Coordinates of N, CA and C in Angstrom, one line a residue:
X1 N 85.1 2.0 -56.7 CA 85.2 0.6 -56.4 C 85.3 0.4 -54.8
X2 N 85.8 1.2 -54.1 CA 85.9 1.0 -52.7 C 84.5 1.1 -52.0
X3 N 83.5 1.9 -52.7 CA 82.2 2.0 -52.1 C 81.3 0.8 -52.2
X4 N 81.6 -0.1 -53.1 CA 80.8 -1.3 -53.3 C 80.8 -2.2 -52.1
X5 N 81.9 -2.5 -51.5 CA 81.8 -3.3 -50.2 C 81.1 -2.6 -49.1
X6 N 81.3 -1.3 -49.0 CA 80.7 -0.6 -47.9 C 79.1 -0.6 -48.2
X7 N 78.8 -0.4 -49.4 CA 77.3 -0.3 -49.8 C 76.7 -1.8 -49.5
X8 N 77.5 -2.8 -49.8 CA 76.9 -4.2 -49.6 C 76.8 -4.4 -48.1
X9 N 77.8 -3.9 -47.3 CA 77.6 -4.0 -45.8 C 76.5 -3.2 -45.2
X10 N 76.3 -2.0 -45.7 CA 75.1 -1.2 -45.2 C 73.9 -2.0 -45.6
X11 N 73.7 -2.5 -46.8 CA 72.5 -3.2 -47.2 C 72.3 -4.4 -46.4
X12 N 73.3 -5.2 -46.0 CA 73.1 -6.3 -45.2 C 72.7 -5.9 -43.8
X13 N 73.2 -4.8 -43.2 CA 72.9 -4.3 -41.9 C 71.4 -3.9 -42.0
X14 N 70.9 -3.2 -42.9 CA 69.5 -2.8 -42.9 C 68.5 -4.0 -43.1
X15 N 68.9 -4.9 -43.9 CA 68.1 -6.1 -44.0 C 68.0 -6.8 -42.7
X16 N 69.2 -7.0 -42.0 CA 69.2 -7.6 -40.8 C 68.4 -6.9 -39.7
X17 N 68.5 -5.6 -39.7 CA 67.7 -4.8 -38.7 C 66.3 -5.0 -39.0
X18 N 65.9 -4.9 -40.2 CA 64.5 -5.1 -40.6 C 63.9 -6.4 -40.2
X19 N 64.7 -7.5 -40.4 CA 64.3 -8.8 -40.0 C 64.1 -8.8 -38.4
X20 N 65.1 -8.2 -37.7 CA 65.0 -8.2 -36.2 C 63.7 -7.5 -35.8
X21 N 63.4 -6.3 -36.4 CA 62.2 -5.6 -36.1 C 60.9 -6.3 -36.5
X22 N 60.9 -7.0 -37.6 CA 59.8 -7.7 -38.0 C 59.5 -8.8 -37.0
X23 N 60.6 -9.5 -36.6 CA 60.3 -10.6 -35.6 C 60.2 -10.2 -34.2
X24 N 60.5 -8.9 -33.9 CA 60.3 -8.5 -32.5 C 58.8 -8.5 -32.1
X25 N 58.5 -8.9 -31.0 CA 57.1 -9.0 -30.5 C 57.0 -8.1 -29.3
X26 N 55.9 -7.4 -29.3 CA 55.7 -6.5 -28.2 C 54.8 -7.1 -27.1
X27 N 55.4 -7.4 -26.0 CA 54.6 -8.1 -24.9 C 53.9 -7.0 -24.2
X28 N 52.6 -7.3 -24.0 CA 51.7 -6.5 -23.1 C 51.3 -7.1 -21.9
X29 N 50.9 -6.3 -21.0 CA 50.4 -6.8 -19.7 C 48.9 -6.3 -19.5
X30 N 48.1 -7.2 -18.9 CA 46.7 -6.8 -18.5 C 46.6 -7.3 -17.0
X31 N 46.2 -6.4 -16.2 CA 46.1 -6.7 -14.7 C 44.7 -6.4 -14.2
X32 N 44.3 -7.1 -13.2 CA 43.1 -6.9 -12.6 C 42.8 -8.0 -11.5
X33 N 41.5 -7.9 -11.1 CA 41.0 -8.8 -10.1 C 40.0 -9.8 -10.7
X34 N 39.7 -10.9 -10.0 CA 38.7 -11.7 -10.5 C 38.0 -12.5 -9.3
X35 N 36.8 -12.8 -9.4 CA 36.0 -13.6 -8.5 C 35.8 -14.9 -9.1
X36 N 36.0 -16.0 -8.3 CA 35.9 -17.3 -8.8 C 34.9 -18.2 -7.9
X37 N 34.1 -18.9 -8.7 CA 33.2 -19.9 -8.0 C 33.6 -21.3 -8.4
X38 N 34.0 -22.1 -7.5 CA 34.4 -23.5 -7.8 C 33.3 -24.4 -7.3
X39 N 32.8 -25.2 -8.1 CA 31.7 -26.1 -7.8 C 32.1 -27.6 -8.0
X40 N 32.2 -28.3 -6.8 CA 32.6 -29.7 -7.0 C 31.6 -30.6 -7.8
X41 N 32.1 -31.4 -8.7 CA 31.3 -32.3 -9.5 C 31.3 -33.7 -8.9
X42 N 32.5 -33.9 -8.3 CA 32.6 -35.3 -7.7 C 33.0 -35.1 -6.2
X43 N 32.8 -36.2 -5.4 CA 33.1 -36.1 -4.0 C 34.4 -36.8 -3.6
X44 N 35.1 -37.4 -4.6 CA 36.3 -38.2 -4.3 C 37.4 -37.3 -3.7
X45 N 37.9 -37.6 -2.6 CA 39.0 -36.7 -2.0 C 40.3 -36.9 -2.6
X46 N 40.6 -37.9 -3.4 CA 41.9 -38.1 -4.0 C 41.8 -37.5 -5.4
X47 N 40.9 -38.0 -6.3 CA 40.7 -37.5 -7.6 C 39.5 -36.7 -7.7
X48 N 39.6 -35.4 -7.9 CA 38.3 -34.6 -7.9 C 38.2 -33.9 -9.3
X49 N 36.9 -33.5 -9.5 CA 36.6 -32.8 -10.7 C 35.6 -31.6 -10.3
X50 N 36.0 -30.5 -10.8 CA 35.2 -29.2 -10.4 C 34.9 -28.4 -11.6
X51 N 33.8 -27.6 -11.5 CA 33.5 -26.6 -12.5 C 34.0 -25.2 -12.0
X52 N 34.4 -24.5 -12.9 CA 34.9 -23.1 -12.6 C 34.1 -22.1 -13.3
X53 N 33.8 -21.0 -12.6 CA 33.1 -19.9 -13.1 C 33.8 -18.6 -12.6
X54 N 34.2 -17.8 -13.5 CA 34.9 -16.5 -13.1 C 34.3 -15.2 -13.6
X55 N 34.4 -14.2 -12.9 CA 34.1 -12.8 -13.4 C 35.4 -12.0 -13.3
X56 N 35.9 -11.5 -14.4 CA 37.2 -10.8 -14.4 C 37.0 -9.3 -14.5
X57 N 37.7 -8.6 -13.9 CA 37.6 -7.0 -13.8 C 39.0 -6.5 -14.0
X58 N 39.1 -5.3 -14.5 CA 40.3 -4.6 -14.8 C 40.6 -4.4 -16.3
X59 N 41.8 -4.7 -16.7 CA 42.2 -4.7 -18.1 C 41.6 -5.7 -19.0
X60 N 41.1 -6.7 -18.3 CA 40.4 -7.8 -19.0 C 39.0 -7.9 -18.3
X61 N 38.0 -7.5 -19.0 CA 36.6 -7.4 -18.4 C 35.8 -8.6 -19.1
X62 N 35.3 -9.5 -18.3 CA 34.6 -10.6 -18.9 C 34.3 -11.7 -18.0
X63 N 34.1 -12.9 -18.5 CA 33.7 -14.1 -17.7 C 34.5 -15.2 -18.3
X64 N 34.6 -16.4 -17.5 CA 35.2 -17.6 -17.9 C 34.4 -18.7 -17.4
X65 N 34.5 -19.8 -18.1 CA 33.9 -21.1 -17.6 C 34.9 -22.2 -17.9
X66 N 35.1 -23.1 -17.0 CA 36.1 -24.1 -17.2 C 35.9 -25.3 -16.4
X67 N 36.7 -26.3 -16.5 CA 36.7 -27.6 -15.8 C 38.2 -27.8 -15.1
X68 N 38.1 -28.3 -14.0 CA 39.4 -28.6 -13.3 C 39.4 -30.0 -12.7
X69 N 40.5 -30.7 -12.9 CA 40.8 -32.0 -12.3 C 41.8 -31.9 -11.2
X70 N 41.6 -32.5 -10.1 CA 42.5 -32.4 -8.9 C 43.0 -33.7 -8.5
X71 N 44.2 -33.7 -7.9 CA 44.8 -34.9 -7.3 C 45.3 -34.6 -6.0
X72 N 44.8 -35.2 -4.9 CA 45.3 -35.0 -3.6 C 46.2 -36.2 -3.2
X73 N 47.0 -36.0 -2.1 CA 47.9 -37.0 -1.6 C 47.6 -37.2 -0.1
X74 N 48.3 -38.1 0.4 CA 48.2 -38.3 1.9 C 49.2 -37.3 2.7
X75 N 50.0 -36.7 1.9 CA 50.9 -35.7 2.5 C 50.3 -34.3 2.5
X76 N 50.2 -33.7 3.6 CA 49.6 -32.4 3.8 C 50.3 -31.4 2.9
X77 N 49.4 -30.6 2.2 CA 49.8 -29.6 1.3 C 50.5 -30.0 0.1
X78 N 50.2 -31.2 -0.4 CA 50.8 -31.7 -1.6 C 49.7 -32.2 -2.6
X79 N 49.8 -32.0 -3.9 CA 48.8 -32.4 -4.8 C 49.0 -31.6 -6.1
X80 N 48.1 -31.8 -7.0 CA 48.2 -31.2 -8.3 C 46.8 -30.9 -8.9
X81 N 46.8 -30.0 -9.9 CA 45.6 -29.8 -10.7 C 45.8 -29.4 -12.1
X82 N 45.0 -29.8 -13.0 CA 45.0 -29.2 -14.4 C 43.6 -28.6 -14.7
X83 N 43.6 -27.6 -15.5 CA 42.3 -27.1 -15.8 C 42.3 -26.4 -17.2
X84 N 41.2 -26.3 -17.9 CA 41.0 -25.4 -19.1 C 39.8 -24.5 -18.8
X85 N 40.0 -23.4 -19.3 CA 38.8 -22.4 -19.2 C 38.8 -21.5 -20.4
X86 N 37.6 -21.2 -20.8 CA 37.3 -20.4 -21.9 C 37.0 -19.0 -21.4
X87 N 37.8 -18.0 -21.8 CA 37.6 -16.6 -21.4 C 36.8 -15.8 -22.5
X88 N 35.8 -15.1 -22.2 CA 35.0 -14.3 -23.0 C 35.0 -12.9 -22.5
X89 N 35.4 -11.9 -23.4 CA 35.4 -10.6 -22.8 C 36.1 -9.6 -23.7
X90 N 36.5 -8.5 -23.1 CA 37.2 -7.4 -23.7 C 38.6 -7.3 -23.0
X91 N 39.6 -7.4 -23.7 CA 41.0 -7.2 -23.3 C 41.6 -6.0 -23.9
X92 N 41.6 -4.9 -22.9 CA 42.2 -3.7 -23.3 C 41.6 -3.1 -24.6
X93 N 40.3 -3.2 -24.7 CA 39.5 -2.8 -25.8 C 39.3 -3.7 -26.9
X94 N 39.8 -4.9 -26.9 CA 39.7 -5.8 -28.0 C 38.7 -7.0 -27.5
X95 N 37.6 -7.3 -28.3 CA 36.7 -8.2 -27.9 C 37.0 -9.6 -28.5
X96 N 36.6 -10.6 -27.7 CA 36.8 -12.0 -28.3 C 36.9 -13.0 -27.2
X97 N 37.4 -14.2 -27.6 CA 37.5 -15.3 -26.6 C 38.9 -16.0 -26.8
X98 N 39.3 -16.7 -25.7 CA 40.5 -17.4 -25.8 C 40.5 -18.4 -24.6
X99 N 41.3 -19.4 -24.8 CA 41.3 -20.6 -23.8 C 42.6 -20.6 -23.1
X100 N 42.5 -20.8 -21.8 CA 43.7 -20.9 -20.8 C 43.8 -22.3 -20.4
X101 N 45.1 -22.8 -20.4 CA 45.4 -24.1 -19.8 C 46.3 -24.0 -18.6
X102 N 45.8 -24.5 -17.5 CA 46.5 -24.6 -16.2 C 47.1 -25.8 -16.0
X103 N 48.3 -25.8 -15.3 CA 49.0 -27.0 -14.7 C 49.6 -26.5 -13.5
X104 N 49.2 -27.1 -12.3 CA 49.7 -26.7 -11.0 C 50.1 -27.9 -10.1
X105 N 51.2 -27.7 -9.4 CA 51.6 -28.7 -8.3 C 51.9 -28.0 -7.1
X106 N 51.7 -28.7 -6.0 CA 52.1 -28.2 -4.7 C 52.8 -29.3 -3.9
X107 N 54.1 -29.1 -3.5 CA 54.9 -30.1 -2.9 C 55.1 -29.5 -1.4
X108 N 54.3 -30.0 -0.5 CA 54.5 -29.7 1.0 C 54.3 -28.2 1.1
X109 N 53.5 -27.5 0.3 CA 53.2 -26.1 0.5 C 53.8 -25.2 -0.6
X110 N 54.9 -25.8 -1.2 CA 55.6 -25.0 -2.3 C 54.9 -25.2 -3.6
X111 N 54.4 -24.0 -4.1 CA 53.5 -24.1 -5.3 C 54.3 -23.8 -6.5
X112 N 53.8 -24.5 -7.7 CA 54.3 -24.2 -8.9 C 53.1 -24.2 -9.9
X113 N 52.8 -23.1 -10.7 CA 51.7 -22.9 -11.4 C 52.1 -22.4 -12.9
X114 N 51.6 -23.0 -13.8 CA 51.8 -22.4 -15.3 C 50.5 -22.4 -15.9
X115 N 50.2 -21.2 -16.4 CA 48.9 -20.9 -17.1 C 49.3 -20.4 -18.4
X116 N 48.8 -21.0 -19.5 CA 49.3 -20.7 -20.9 C 48.0 -20.4 -21.7
X117 N 48.1 -19.5 -22.6 CA 47.1 -19.3 -23.6 C 47.2 -20.4 -24.7
X118 N 46.1 -21.2 -24.9 CA 46.2 -22.2 -25.7 C 46.4 -21.7 -27.2
X119 N 47.5 -22.1 -28.0 CA 47.8 -21.6 -29.3 C 46.6 -21.7 -30.2
X120 N 46.4 -20.6 -30.9 CA 45.3 -20.5 -31.9 C 43.9 -20.6 -31.3
X121 N 43.7 -20.4 -30.1 CA 42.4 -20.5 -29.4 C 41.6 -19.1 -29.5
X122 N 42.3 -18.0 -29.9 CA 41.6 -16.7 -29.9 C 40.6 -16.6 -31.0
X123 N 39.6 -15.7 -30.7 CA 38.7 -15.4 -31.7 C 38.5 -13.9 -31.8
X124 N 37.8 -13.5 -32.9 CA 37.5 -12.1 -33.2 C 38.8 -11.2 -33.1
X125 N 38.8 -10.2 -32.4 CA 39.9 -9.3 -32.2 C 41.0 -9.8 -31.3
X126 N 40.8 -11.0 -30.7 CA 41.9 -11.6 -30.0 C 42.4 -12.9 -30.7
X127 N 42.1 -12.9 -32.1 CA 42.4 -14.2 -32.9 C 43.9 -14.5 -32.8
X128 N 44.8 -13.6 -32.7 CA 46.2 -13.9 -32.7 C 46.9 -13.8 -31.3
X129 N 46.1 -14.0 -30.2 CA 46.7 -13.9 -28.9 C 47.5 -15.1 -28.5
X130 N 48.6 -14.7 -27.8 CA 49.6 -15.8 -27.2 C 50.0 -15.2 -25.9
X131 N 50.4 -16.1 -25.1 CA 50.9 -15.6 -23.8 C 50.8 -16.5 -22.6
X132 N 50.9 -15.8 -21.4 CA 50.8 -16.7 -20.2 C 50.2 -15.8 -19.1
X133 N 49.6 -16.4 -18.0 CA 49.0 -15.7 -17.0 C 49.5 -16.1 -15.6
X134 N 49.6 -15.2 -14.8 CA 50.0 -15.5 -13.3 C 48.7 -15.1 -12.4
X135 N 48.5 -15.9 -11.4 CA 47.4 -15.7 -10.5 C 48.1 -15.3 -9.1
X136 N 47.6 -14.2 -8.5 CA 48.1 -13.9 -7.2 C 46.9 -13.9 -6.3
X137 N 47.1 -14.5 -5.1 CA 46.1 -14.5 -4.1 C 46.6 -13.8 -2.8
X138 N 46.0 -12.7 -2.5 CA 46.5 -11.9 -1.4 C 46.1 -12.6 0.0
X139 N 46.6 -12.0 1.2 CA 46.4 -12.7 2.4 C 44.9 -12.7 2.8
X140 N 44.0 -11.9 2.2 CA 42.6 -11.9 2.4 C 41.9 -12.9 1.5
X141 N 42.5 -13.5 0.7 CA 42.0 -14.5 -0.3 C 41.5 -13.9 -1.6
X142 N 41.7 -12.6 -1.8 CA 41.3 -11.9 -3.0 C 42.2 -12.4 -4.2
X143 N 41.6 -12.7 -5.3 CA 42.3 -13.2 -6.5 C 42.6 -12.1 -7.6
X144 N 43.8 -12.1 -8.0 CA 44.3 -11.1 -9.0 C 44.9 -11.8 -10.2
X145 N 45.0 -11.3 -11.4 CA 45.6 -11.9 -12.5 C 46.6 -10.9 -13.1
X146 N 47.6 -11.4 -13.7 CA 48.6 -10.7 -14.6 C 48.8 -11.5 -15.9
X147 N 48.3 -11.0 -16.9 CA 48.3 -11.6 -18.2 C 49.4 -10.9 -19.1
X148 N 50.3 -11.7 -19.4 CA 51.4 -11.2 -20.3 C 51.0 -11.8 -21.6
X149 N 50.9 -11.0 -22.7 CA 50.4 -11.4 -24.0 C 50.9 -10.6 -25.2
X150 N 50.7 -11.2 -26.3 CA 50.9 -10.4 -27.6 C 49.8 -10.8 -28.6
X151 N 49.6 -9.9 -29.5 CA 48.6 -10.2 -30.5 C 49.3 -10.2 -31.9
X152 N 50.6 -10.1 -31.8 CA 51.4 -9.9 -33.0 C 52.2 -11.2 -33.5
X153 N 51.6 -12.4 -33.5 CA 52.3 -13.6 -33.9 C 52.3 -13.6 -35.5

């Protein structure tokens, strides 16, 4: 009789551990450099529109195409931008496409940027991708990315 409560406790423990392991998501990182070409579509200095074309190298090999809207202000180094881009390529051996959404602001030089993988935008072997990206620009103007992602949703 004394074993029944212990057995029940052990069963609850293993069910709980299984649920935790099932819900655990392994976050992966992909890093590399990219080249970007920004082409103005409008000439308005306050509200701008630009086309983006990127070539990505490293853990993510491919290209992207997108559109960006910008907002400038009368205060130096303040403004905002939003963008969406479709990435096509191979991410650490998996081929497909996905969409990135950008939202950035700059307040007198202080930058804040969020880049998110659009939910359910992945295709082919990247169909279940989720995550976010950081862009790093070095002192020479070279662009780098750090994509934190999962394919296990």
